[in-house]
Short mmCIF file of C-alpha atoms in Angstrom, two decimals:
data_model
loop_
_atom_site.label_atom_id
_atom_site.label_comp_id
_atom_site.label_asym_id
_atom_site.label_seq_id
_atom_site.Cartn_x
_atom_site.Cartn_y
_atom_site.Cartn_z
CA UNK A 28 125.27 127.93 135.90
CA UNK A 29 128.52 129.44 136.75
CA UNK A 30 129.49 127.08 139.05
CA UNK A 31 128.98 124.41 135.86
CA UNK A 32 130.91 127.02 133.60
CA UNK A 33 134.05 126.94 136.09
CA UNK A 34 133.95 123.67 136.05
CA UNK A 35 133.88 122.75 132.46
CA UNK A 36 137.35 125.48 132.49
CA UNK A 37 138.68 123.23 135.13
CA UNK A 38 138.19 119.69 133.42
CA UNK A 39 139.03 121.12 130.51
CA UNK A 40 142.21 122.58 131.46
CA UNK A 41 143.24 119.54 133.75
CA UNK A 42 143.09 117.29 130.62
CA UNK A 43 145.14 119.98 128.48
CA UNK A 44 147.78 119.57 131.32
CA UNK A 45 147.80 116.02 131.26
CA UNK A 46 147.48 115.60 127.37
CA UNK A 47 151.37 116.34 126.71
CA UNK A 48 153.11 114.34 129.58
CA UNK A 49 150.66 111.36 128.70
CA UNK A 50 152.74 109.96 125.67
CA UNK A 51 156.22 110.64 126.94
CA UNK A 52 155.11 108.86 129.87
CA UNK A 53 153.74 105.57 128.21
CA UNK A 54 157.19 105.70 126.51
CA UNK A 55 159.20 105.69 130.15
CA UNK A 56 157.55 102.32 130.50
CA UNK A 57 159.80 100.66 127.80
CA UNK A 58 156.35 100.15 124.96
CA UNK A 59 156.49 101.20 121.27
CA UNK A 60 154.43 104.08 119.76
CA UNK A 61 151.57 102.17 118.92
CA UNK A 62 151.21 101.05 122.52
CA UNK A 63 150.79 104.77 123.43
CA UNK A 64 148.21 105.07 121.09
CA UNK A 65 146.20 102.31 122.75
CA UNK A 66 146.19 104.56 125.81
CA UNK A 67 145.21 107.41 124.34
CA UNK A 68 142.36 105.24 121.96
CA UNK A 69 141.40 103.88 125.75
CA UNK A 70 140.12 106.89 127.20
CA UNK A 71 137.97 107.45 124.13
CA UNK A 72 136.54 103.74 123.89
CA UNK A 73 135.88 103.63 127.61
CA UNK A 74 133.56 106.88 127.19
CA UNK A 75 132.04 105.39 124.37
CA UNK A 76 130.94 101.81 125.61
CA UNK A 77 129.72 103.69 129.09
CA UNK A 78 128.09 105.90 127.69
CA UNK A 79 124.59 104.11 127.70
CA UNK A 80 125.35 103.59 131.35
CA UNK A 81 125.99 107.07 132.18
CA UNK A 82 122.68 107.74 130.80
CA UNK A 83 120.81 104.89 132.85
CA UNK A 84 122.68 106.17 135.52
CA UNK A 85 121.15 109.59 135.11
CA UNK A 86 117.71 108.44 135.03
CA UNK A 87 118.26 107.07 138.32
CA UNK A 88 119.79 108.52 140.43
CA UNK A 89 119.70 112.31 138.95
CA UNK A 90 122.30 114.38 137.28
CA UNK A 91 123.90 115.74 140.41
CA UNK A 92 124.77 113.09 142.22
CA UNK A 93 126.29 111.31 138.38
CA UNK A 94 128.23 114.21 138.24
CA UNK A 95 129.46 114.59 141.17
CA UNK A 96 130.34 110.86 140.70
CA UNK A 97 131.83 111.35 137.43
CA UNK A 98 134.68 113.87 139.26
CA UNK A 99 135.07 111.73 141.71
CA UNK A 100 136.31 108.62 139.18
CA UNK A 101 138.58 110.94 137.02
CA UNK A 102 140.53 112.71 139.88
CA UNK A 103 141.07 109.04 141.52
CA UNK A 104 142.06 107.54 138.14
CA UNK A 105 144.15 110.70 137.41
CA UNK A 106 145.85 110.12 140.79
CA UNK A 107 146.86 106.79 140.31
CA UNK A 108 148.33 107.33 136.94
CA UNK A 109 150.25 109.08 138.54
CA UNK A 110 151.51 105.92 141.20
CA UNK A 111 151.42 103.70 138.19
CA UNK A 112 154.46 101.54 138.19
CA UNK A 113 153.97 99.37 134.65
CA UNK A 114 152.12 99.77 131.28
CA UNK A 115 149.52 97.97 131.90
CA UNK A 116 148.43 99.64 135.50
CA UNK A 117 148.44 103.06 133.61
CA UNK A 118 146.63 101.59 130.90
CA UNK A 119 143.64 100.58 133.36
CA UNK A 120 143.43 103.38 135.28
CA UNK A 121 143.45 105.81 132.13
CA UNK A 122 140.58 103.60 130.82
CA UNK A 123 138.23 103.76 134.27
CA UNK A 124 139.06 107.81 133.72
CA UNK A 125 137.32 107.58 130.44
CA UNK A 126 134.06 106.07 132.55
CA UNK A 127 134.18 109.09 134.73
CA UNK A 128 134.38 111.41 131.75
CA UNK A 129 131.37 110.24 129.93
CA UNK A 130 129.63 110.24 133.13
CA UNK A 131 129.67 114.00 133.88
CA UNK A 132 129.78 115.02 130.15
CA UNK A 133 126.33 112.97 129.84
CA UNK A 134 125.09 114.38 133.55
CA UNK A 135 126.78 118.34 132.51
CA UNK A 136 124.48 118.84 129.51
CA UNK A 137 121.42 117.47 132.05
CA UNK A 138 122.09 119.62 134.73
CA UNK A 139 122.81 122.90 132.09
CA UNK A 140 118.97 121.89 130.70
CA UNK A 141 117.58 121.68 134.24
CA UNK A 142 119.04 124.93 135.41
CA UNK A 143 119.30 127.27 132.20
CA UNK A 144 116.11 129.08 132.03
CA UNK A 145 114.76 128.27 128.60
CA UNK A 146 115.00 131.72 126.66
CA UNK A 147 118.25 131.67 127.35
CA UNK A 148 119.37 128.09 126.61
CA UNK A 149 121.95 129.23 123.62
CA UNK A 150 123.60 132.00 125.86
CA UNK A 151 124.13 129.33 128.48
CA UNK A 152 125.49 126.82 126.10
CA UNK A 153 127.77 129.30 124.49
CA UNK A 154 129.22 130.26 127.44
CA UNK A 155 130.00 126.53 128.56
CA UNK A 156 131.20 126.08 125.20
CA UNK A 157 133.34 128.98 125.42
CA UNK A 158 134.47 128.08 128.90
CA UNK A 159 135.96 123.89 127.49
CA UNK A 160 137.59 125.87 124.57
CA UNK A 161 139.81 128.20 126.75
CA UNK A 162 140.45 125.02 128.78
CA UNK A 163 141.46 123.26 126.15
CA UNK A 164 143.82 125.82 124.54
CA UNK A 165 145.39 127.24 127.78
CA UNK A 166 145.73 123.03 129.20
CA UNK A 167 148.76 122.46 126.94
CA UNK A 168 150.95 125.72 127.73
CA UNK A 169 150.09 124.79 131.84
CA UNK A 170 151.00 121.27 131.08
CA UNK A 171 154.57 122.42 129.58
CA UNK A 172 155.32 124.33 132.66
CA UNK A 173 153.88 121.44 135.39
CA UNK A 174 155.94 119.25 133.42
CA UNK A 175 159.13 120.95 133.39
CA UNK A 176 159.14 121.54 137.25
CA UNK A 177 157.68 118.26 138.35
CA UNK A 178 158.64 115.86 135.80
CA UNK A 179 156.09 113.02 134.01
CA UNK A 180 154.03 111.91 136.93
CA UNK A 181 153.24 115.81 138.06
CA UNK A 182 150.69 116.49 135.42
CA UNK A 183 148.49 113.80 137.00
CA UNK A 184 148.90 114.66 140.47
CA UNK A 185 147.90 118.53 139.30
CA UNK A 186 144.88 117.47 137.72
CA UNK A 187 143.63 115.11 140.23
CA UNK A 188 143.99 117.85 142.76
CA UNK A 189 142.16 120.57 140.61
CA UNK A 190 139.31 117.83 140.07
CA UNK A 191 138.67 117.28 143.99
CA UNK A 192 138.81 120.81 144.37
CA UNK A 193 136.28 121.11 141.34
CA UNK A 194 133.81 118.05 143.08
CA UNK A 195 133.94 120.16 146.04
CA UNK A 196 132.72 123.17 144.66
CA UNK A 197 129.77 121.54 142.31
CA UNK A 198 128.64 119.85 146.07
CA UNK A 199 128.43 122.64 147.93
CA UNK A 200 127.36 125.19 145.14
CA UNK A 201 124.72 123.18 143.72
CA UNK A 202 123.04 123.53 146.93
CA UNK A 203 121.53 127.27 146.13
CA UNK A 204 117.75 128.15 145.67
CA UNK A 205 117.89 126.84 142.21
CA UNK A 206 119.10 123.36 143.28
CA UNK A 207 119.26 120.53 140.90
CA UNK A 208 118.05 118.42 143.54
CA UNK A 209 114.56 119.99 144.17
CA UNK A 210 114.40 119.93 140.62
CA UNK A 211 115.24 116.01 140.45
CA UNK A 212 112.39 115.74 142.64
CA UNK A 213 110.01 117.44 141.05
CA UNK A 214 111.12 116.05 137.28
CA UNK A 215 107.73 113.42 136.13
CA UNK A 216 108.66 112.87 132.97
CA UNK A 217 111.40 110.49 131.96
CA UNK A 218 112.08 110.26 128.37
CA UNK A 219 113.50 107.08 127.17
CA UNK A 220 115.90 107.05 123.24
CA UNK A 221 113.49 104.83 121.32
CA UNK A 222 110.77 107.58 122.10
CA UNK A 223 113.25 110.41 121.24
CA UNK A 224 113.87 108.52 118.06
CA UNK A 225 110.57 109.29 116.77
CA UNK A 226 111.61 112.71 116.62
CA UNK A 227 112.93 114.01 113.18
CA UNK A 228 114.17 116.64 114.78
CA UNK A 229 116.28 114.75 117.22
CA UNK A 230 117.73 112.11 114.48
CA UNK A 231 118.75 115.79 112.98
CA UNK A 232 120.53 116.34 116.04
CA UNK A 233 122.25 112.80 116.28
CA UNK A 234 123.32 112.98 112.37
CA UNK A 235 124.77 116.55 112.94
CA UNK A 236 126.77 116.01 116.43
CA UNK A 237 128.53 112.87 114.11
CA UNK A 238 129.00 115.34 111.81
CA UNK A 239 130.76 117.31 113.93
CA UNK A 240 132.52 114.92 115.76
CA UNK A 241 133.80 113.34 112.72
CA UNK A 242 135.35 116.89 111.02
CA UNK A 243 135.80 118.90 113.55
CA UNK A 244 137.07 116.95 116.63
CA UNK A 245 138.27 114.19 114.48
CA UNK A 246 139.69 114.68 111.25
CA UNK A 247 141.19 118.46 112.10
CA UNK A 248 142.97 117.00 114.95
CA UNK A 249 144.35 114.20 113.43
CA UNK A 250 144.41 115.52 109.61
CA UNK A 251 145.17 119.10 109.71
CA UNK A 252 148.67 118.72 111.10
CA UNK A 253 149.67 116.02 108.08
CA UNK A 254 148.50 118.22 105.56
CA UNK A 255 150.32 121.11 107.01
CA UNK A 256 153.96 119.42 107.60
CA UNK A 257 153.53 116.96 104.08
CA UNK A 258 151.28 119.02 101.56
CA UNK A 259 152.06 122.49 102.40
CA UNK A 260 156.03 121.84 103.26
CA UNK A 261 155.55 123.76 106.71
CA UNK A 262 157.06 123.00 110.22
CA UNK A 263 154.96 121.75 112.71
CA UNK A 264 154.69 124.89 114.39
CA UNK A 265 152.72 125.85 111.73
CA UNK A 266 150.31 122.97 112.17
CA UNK A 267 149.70 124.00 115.76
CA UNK A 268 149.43 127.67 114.93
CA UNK A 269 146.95 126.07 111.95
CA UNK A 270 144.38 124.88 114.93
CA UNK A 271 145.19 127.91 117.25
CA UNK A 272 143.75 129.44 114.07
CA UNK A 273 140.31 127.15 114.28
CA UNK A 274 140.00 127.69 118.35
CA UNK A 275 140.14 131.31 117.39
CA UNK A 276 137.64 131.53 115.22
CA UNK A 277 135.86 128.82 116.99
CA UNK A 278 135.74 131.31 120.24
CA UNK A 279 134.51 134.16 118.38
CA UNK A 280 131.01 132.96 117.27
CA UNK A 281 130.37 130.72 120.16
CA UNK A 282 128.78 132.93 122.55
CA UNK A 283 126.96 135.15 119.81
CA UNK A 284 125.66 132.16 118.37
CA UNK A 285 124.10 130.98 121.64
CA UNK A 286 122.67 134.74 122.49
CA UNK A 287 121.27 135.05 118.95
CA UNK A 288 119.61 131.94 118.91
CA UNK A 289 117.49 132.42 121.87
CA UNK A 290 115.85 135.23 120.09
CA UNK A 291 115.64 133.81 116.48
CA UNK A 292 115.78 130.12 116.68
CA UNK A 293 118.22 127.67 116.37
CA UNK A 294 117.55 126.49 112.99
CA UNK A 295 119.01 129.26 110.66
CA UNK A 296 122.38 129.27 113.12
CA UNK A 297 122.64 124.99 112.79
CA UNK A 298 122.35 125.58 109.01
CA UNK A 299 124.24 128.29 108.74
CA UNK A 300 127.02 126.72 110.79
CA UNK A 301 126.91 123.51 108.93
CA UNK A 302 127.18 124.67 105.21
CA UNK A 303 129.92 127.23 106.36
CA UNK A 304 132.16 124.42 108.04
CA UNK A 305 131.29 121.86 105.45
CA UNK A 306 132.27 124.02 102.59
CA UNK A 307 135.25 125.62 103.75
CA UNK A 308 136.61 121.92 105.61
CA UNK A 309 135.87 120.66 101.79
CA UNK A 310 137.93 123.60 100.61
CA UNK A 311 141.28 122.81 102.78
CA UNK A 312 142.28 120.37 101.39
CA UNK A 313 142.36 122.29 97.88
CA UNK A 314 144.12 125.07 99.09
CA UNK A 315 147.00 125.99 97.61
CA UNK A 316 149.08 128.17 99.77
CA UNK A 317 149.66 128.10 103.77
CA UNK A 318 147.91 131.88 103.97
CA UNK A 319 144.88 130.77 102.15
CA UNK A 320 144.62 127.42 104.01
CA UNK A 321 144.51 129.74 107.61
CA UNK A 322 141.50 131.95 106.35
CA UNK A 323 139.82 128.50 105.48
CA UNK A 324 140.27 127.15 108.49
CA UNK A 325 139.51 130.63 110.67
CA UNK A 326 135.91 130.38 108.53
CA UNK A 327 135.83 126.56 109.94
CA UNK A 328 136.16 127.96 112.75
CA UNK A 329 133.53 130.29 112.93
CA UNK A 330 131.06 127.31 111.26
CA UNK A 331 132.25 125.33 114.45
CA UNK A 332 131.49 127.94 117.15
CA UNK A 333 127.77 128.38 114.98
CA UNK A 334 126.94 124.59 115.57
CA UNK A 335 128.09 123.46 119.27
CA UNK A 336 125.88 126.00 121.28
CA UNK A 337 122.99 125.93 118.88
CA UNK A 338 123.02 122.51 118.57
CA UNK A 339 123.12 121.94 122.26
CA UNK A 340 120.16 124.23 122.87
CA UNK A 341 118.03 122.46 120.11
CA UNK A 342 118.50 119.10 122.25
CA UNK A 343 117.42 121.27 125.55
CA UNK A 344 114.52 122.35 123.92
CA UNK A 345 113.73 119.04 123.24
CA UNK A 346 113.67 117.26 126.40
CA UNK A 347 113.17 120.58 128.37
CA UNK A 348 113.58 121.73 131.60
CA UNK A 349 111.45 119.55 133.81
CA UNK A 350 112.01 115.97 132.16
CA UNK A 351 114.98 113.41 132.93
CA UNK A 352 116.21 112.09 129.46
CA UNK A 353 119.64 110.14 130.57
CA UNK A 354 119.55 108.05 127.99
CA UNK A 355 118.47 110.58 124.97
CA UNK A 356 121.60 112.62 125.83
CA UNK A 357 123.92 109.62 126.13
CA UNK A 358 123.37 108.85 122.91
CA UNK A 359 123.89 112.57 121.63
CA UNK A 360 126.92 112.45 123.24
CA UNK A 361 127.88 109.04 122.04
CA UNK A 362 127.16 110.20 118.36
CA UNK A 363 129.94 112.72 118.40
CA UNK A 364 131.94 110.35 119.62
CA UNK A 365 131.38 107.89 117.04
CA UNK A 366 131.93 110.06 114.65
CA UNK A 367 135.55 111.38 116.08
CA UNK A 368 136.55 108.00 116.11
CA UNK A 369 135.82 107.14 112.64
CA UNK A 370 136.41 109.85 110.71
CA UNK A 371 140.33 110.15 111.43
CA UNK A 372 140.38 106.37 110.08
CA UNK A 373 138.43 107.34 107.20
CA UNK A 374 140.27 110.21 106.36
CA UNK A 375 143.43 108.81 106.96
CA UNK A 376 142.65 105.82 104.83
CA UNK A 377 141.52 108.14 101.62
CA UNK A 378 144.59 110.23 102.45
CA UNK A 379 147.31 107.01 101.88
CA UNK A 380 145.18 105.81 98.63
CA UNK A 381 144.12 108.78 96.95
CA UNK A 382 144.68 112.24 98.26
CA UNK A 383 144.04 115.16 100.30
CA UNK A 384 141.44 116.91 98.63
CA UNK A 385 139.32 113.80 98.87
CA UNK A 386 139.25 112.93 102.52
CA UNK A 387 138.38 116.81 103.59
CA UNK A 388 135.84 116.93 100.68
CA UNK A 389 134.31 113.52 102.22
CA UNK A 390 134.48 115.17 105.55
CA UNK A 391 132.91 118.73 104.12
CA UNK A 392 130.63 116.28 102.44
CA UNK A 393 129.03 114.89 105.69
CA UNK A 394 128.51 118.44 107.44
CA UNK A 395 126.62 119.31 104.33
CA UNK A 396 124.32 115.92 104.64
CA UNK A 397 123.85 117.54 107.84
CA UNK A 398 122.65 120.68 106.93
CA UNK A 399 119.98 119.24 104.74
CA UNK A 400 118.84 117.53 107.61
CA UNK A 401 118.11 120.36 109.66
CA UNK A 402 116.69 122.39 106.85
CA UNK A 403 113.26 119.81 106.32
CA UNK A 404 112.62 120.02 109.92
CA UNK A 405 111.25 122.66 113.05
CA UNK A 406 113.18 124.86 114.72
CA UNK A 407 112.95 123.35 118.32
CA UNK A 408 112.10 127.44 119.40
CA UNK A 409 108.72 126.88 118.02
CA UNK A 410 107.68 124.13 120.58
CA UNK A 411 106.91 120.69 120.48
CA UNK A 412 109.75 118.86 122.25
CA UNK A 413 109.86 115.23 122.53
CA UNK A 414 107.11 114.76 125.06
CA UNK A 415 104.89 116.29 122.42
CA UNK A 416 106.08 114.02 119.97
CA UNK A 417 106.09 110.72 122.58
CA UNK A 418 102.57 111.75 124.00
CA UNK A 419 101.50 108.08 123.65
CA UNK A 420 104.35 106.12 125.49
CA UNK A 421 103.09 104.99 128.78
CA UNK A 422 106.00 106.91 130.04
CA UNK A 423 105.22 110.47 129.37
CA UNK A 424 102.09 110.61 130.05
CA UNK A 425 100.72 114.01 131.35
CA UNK A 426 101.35 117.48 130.61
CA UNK A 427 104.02 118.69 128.02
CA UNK A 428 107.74 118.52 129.48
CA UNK A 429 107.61 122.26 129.27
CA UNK A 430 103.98 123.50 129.97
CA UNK A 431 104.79 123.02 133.54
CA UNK A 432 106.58 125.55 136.42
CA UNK A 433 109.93 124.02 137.41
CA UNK A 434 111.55 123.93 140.70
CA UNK A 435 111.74 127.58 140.81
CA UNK A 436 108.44 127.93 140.17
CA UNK A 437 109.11 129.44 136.35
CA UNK A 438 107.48 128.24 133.29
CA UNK A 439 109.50 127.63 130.34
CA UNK A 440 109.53 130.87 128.20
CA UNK A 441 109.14 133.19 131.28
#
């Protein structure tokens, strides 16, 4: 689990790095602004449409070996960025990096279900989650310095470095007594998404990771700075001191989130989390001074760091610890991403024909929807993952995903 932790620091920090030499370098190849943004949009479309792949892939082969894989196809695409001589070469090879990265965000989550033991699912979670968001914030400042002593093409070479270092650590270190492998062999139950689907429970999960995608990885990133620099009057400093604010308060309930959950459910933290970033993301855009706008979005924060690692834990308990559901967390995955796609445009749409207020209360709105959903079904502590609910499809048949010992020869609740 640590090894997977370290990793998730190193990805996410390698893509910080690269994030602020990536437009400056489009630029050096003669293009316009919106041809930087197709870049950028790329990397996100290419996760998106291989997403259902990464998940086939999965049930395969295993998660180790998609992973591994996954690293593998970033750090070479990374790398030659960096030897790209004309738009359009950078433009591929930043689009086959978005295949690697939905290929070990898919196989990450499967191999965190297959290891974590399952009382402490949240803790795990919450730490992995905690381990991306100092990544992500620390990336940027790294990036600044890589790029001031190397120049545009150094970011690249950096991170494709750090991500062949990374793939060689996951190899070796996922070799220990509580190998994924053994546990790839020993998985005989394969859950497939129209199965999952059944599940309330699990459409619960899939309306609340769009949810989240669309307010909280979409329209704050893209949103929060306009309203900062053209509604408030503030620099954009300010803006970026705005979403240090949200990290912040992101960081401090992620990892008490996760630990509390194991011991009282997930459902009253998912709520919780919901209604506390869907009020206060509906209140931003109301606010009516810069001070009050940062406690907002500090509380946003905190709703945030309530959802990821409860929400992630609710999907373990679903498929569990000894079944192989590729394709059930592709499409998790591809629901946030959905959802960060659209809800900038959204927003951004409501923003140029009628105001603020309304495209953070539509935004608010959603993570509320959300909420509800959770609150008419089980919390996923109580049992009854998706084998239970799938017990008829010719491909679960047997025992309960989680009645059974796993590799390690521990039963799920021990």
């Amino acid at each position: 689990m640590w090894i997977l932790v370290s990793a998730a620091f190193v990805i996410a920090l390698g893509f910080g790095i690269v994030a602020p030499a990536l437009p400056g370098f489009a630029l050096d190849f003669g293009v316009d602004e919106f041809a930087v943004t197709v870049i950028i949009s790329a990397f996100a479309a290419t996760r998106l449409i291989f997403a259902p792949a990464s998940g086939s892939l999965v049930q395969r082969i295993g998660e180790r070996r998609v992973y591994l894989t996954g690293l593998v196809v970033v750090a070479v695409s990374t790398g030659l960025c960096a030897l790209a001589q004309t738009y359009w070469q950078l433009l591929l090879f930043r689009s086959l990096g978005g295949i690697g990265s939905t290929m070990f965000t898919v196989s990450a989550l499967g191999l965190l279900i297959r290891i974590a033991p399952p009382d402490r699912r949240g803790r795990v979670s919450g730490m992995y989650a905690s381990s991306f968001l100092a990544g992500t914030v620390l990336g940027p400042f790294v990036g600044g310095i890589v790029l001031g002593i190397g120049g545009l093409r150094a970011p690249f070479v950096f991170y494709a470095v750090t991500l062949v270092a990374a793939a060689g650590v996951v190899a070796v270190g996922l070799r220990s007594p509580a190998a994924t492998t053994r546990a790839d062999e020993a998985a005989s139950v394969t859950l497939r998404f129209a199965d999952a689907l059944r599940s309330s429970t699990y459409r619960s999960a899939l309306l609340s990771n769009f949810a989240n995608g669309w307010a909280v990885f979409g329209v704050r990133t893209a949103i929060v700075p306009l309203f900062v620099v053209s509604a408030l009057g503030r620099s954009a400093s300010m803006a970026a001191i705005a979403l240090a604010v949200f990290a912040v308060g992101n960081a401090v309930a992620l990892v008490p989130a996760g630990r509390l959950s194991d011991r009282h459910g997930r459902k009253p933290f998912l709520v919780a989390g919901l209604l506390l970033c869907g009020a206060s993301t509906s209140a931003m855009g109301i606010s009516g001074s810069t001070e009050v706008f940062l406690v907002i979005t500090f509380v946003a924060g905190i709703g945030s760091g309530l959802i990821t690692p409860t929400q992630q834990a609710a999907v373990a308990d679903l498929i569990g610890s000894r079944a192989r559901g590729g394709p059930v967390l592709a499409a998790f995955q591809m629901a946030m991403d959905v959802g960060s796609v659209i809800g900038p445009l959204v927003a951004g749409v409501l923003v140029t024909h009628l105001s603020y207020g309304v495209a953070f209360g539509s935004s608010g709105a959603i993570l509320l929807i959300a909420a509800v959903g959770w609150m008419v079904v089980p919390d996923t502590r109580s049992g009854g993952g998706l084998a239970a609910v799938s017990s008829g499809s010719d491909a679960l048949r047997g025992p309960d995903a989680d009645e059974g010992p796993d590799a390690v020869g521990r039963r799920d609740g021990e």
